[in-house]
Each structure stands twice: as C-alpha cells, then as structure tokens.
mmCIF file of C-alpha atoms in Angstrom:
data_model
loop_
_atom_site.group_PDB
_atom_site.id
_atom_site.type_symbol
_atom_site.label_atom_id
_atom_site.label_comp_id
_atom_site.label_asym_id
_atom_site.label_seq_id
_atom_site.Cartn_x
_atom_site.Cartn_y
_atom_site.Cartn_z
ATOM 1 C CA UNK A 5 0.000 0.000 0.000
ATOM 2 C CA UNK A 6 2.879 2.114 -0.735
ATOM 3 C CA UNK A 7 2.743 5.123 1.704
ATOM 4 C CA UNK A 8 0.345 4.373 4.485
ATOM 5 C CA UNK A 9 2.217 1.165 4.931
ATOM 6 C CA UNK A 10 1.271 -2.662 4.892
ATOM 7 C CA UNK A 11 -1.747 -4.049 6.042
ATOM 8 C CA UNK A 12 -2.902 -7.897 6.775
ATOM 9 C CA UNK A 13 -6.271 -9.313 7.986
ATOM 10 C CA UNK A 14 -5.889 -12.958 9.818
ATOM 11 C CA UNK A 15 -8.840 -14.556 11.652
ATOM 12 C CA UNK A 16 -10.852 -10.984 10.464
ATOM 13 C CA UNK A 17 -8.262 -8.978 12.786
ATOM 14 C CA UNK A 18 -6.861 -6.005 10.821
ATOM 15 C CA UNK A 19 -2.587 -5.668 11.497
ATOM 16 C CA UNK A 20 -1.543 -2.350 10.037
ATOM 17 C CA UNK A 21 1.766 -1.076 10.648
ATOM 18 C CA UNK A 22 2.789 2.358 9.678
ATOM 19 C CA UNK A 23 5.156 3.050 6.412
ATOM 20 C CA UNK A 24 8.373 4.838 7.231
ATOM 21 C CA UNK A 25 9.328 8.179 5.197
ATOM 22 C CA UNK A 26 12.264 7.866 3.167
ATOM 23 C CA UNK A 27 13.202 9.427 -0.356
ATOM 24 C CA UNK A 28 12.319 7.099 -2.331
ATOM 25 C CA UNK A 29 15.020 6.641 -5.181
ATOM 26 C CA UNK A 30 14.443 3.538 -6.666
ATOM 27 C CA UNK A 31 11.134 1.014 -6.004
ATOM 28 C CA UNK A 32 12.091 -2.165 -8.002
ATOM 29 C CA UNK A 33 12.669 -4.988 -5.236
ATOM 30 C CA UNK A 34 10.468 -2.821 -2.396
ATOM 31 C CA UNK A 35 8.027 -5.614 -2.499
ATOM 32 C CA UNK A 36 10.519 -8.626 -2.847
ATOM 33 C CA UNK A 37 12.575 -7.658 0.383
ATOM 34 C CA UNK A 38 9.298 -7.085 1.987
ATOM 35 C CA UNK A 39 7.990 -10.617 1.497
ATOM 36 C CA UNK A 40 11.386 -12.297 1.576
ATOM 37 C CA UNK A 41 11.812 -10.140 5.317
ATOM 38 C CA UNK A 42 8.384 -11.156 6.351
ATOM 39 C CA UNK A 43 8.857 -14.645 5.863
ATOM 40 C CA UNK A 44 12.214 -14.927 7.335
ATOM 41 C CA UNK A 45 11.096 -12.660 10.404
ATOM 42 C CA UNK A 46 8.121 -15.171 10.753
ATOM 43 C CA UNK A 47 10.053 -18.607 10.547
ATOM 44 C CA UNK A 48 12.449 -16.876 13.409
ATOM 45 C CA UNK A 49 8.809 -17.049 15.963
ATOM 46 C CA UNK A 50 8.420 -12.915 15.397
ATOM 47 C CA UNK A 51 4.564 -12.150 15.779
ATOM 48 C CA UNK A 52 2.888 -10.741 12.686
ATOM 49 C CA UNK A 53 3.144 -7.079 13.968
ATOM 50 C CA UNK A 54 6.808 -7.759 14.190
ATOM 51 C CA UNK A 55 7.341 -9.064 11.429
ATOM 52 C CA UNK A 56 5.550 -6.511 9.578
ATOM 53 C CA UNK A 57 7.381 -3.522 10.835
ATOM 54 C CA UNK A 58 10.920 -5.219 10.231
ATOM 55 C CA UNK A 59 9.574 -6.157 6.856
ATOM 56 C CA UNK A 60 8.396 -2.197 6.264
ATOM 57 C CA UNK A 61 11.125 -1.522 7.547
ATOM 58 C CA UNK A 62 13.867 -3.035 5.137
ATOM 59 C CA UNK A 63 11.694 -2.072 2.269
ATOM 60 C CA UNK A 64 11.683 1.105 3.095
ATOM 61 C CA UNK A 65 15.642 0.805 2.958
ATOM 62 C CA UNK A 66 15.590 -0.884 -0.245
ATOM 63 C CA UNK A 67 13.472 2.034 -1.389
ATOM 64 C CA UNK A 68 15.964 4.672 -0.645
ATOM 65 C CA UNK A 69 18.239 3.085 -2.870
ATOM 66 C CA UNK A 70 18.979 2.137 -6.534
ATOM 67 C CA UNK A 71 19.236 -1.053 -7.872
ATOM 68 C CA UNK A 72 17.337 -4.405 -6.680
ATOM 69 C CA UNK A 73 19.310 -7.084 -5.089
ATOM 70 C CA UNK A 74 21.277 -4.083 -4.024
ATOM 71 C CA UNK A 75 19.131 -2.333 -2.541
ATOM 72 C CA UNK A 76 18.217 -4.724 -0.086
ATOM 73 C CA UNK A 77 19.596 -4.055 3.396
ATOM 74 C CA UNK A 78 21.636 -6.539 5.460
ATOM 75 C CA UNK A 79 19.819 -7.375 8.877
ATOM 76 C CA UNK A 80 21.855 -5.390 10.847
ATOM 77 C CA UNK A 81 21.340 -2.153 8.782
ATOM 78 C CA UNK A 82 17.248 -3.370 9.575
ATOM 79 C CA UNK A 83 18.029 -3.323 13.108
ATOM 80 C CA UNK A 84 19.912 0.059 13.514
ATOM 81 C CA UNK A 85 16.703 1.636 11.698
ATOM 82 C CA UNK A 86 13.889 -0.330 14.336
ATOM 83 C CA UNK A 87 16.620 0.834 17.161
#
C-alpha cells in the first residue's frame, strides 16, 4: 500500500503497521525484500506485527536506494533503523 504502509487481515483482525518516510530513489525490489523479510522474520517465531514492521522496515531501505538485489539491506542495517 505504498505510503500508508502494509496491512494484513488474519482470523478478520486487521494488522496495520505504519510506512516509514524515506526518499524514495528507486522502487524495483520494495516488495521482494518485503515478502522475503516477512517470511524470514516469521520462521524466526516474530509475531505478525513484528514481522511486519521489520519487513516495512527493510523495504523502506531498499526504497531509498537504486538497484534491486542491491538495494536490499543486510539485517543489521534493519536493526539500527527499528533501534
């Protein structure tokens, strides 16, 4: 959803987490390193709101760069931004 940030509905409970501001440079693998964090973040036992805002979270990175598989952050560039 872009801007206003990811949403999910599980057993009809709405999860929204905010998007983060960023200058967006380049938007190509935004939605790739968001699934491929969400899943990861998932399998490692985060709960969905977790895992959603470390999934915004590196996208948002990803977003403020060029490329595609460059673009995507390491984890510990994820965690110094949810710090």
């Amino acid at each position: 959803m872009g801007g206003e940030g990811p949403e999910a509905f599980v057993n009809s409970e709405e999860v929204r987490v905010p998007a983060l501001p960023v200058d967006a440079v380049d938007t190509t693998a935004a939605g790739d390193c968001f699934v491929g964090v969400l899943a990861s973040a998932l399998d490692r036992g985060l709960s969905l709101d977790a895992a959603m805002r470390r999934a915004a979270t590196a996208a948002a990175i990803a977003c403020s760069r060029p490329g595609s598989q460059s673009s995507i952050p390491l984890m510990t560039e994820t965690n110094s931004w949810l710090a």
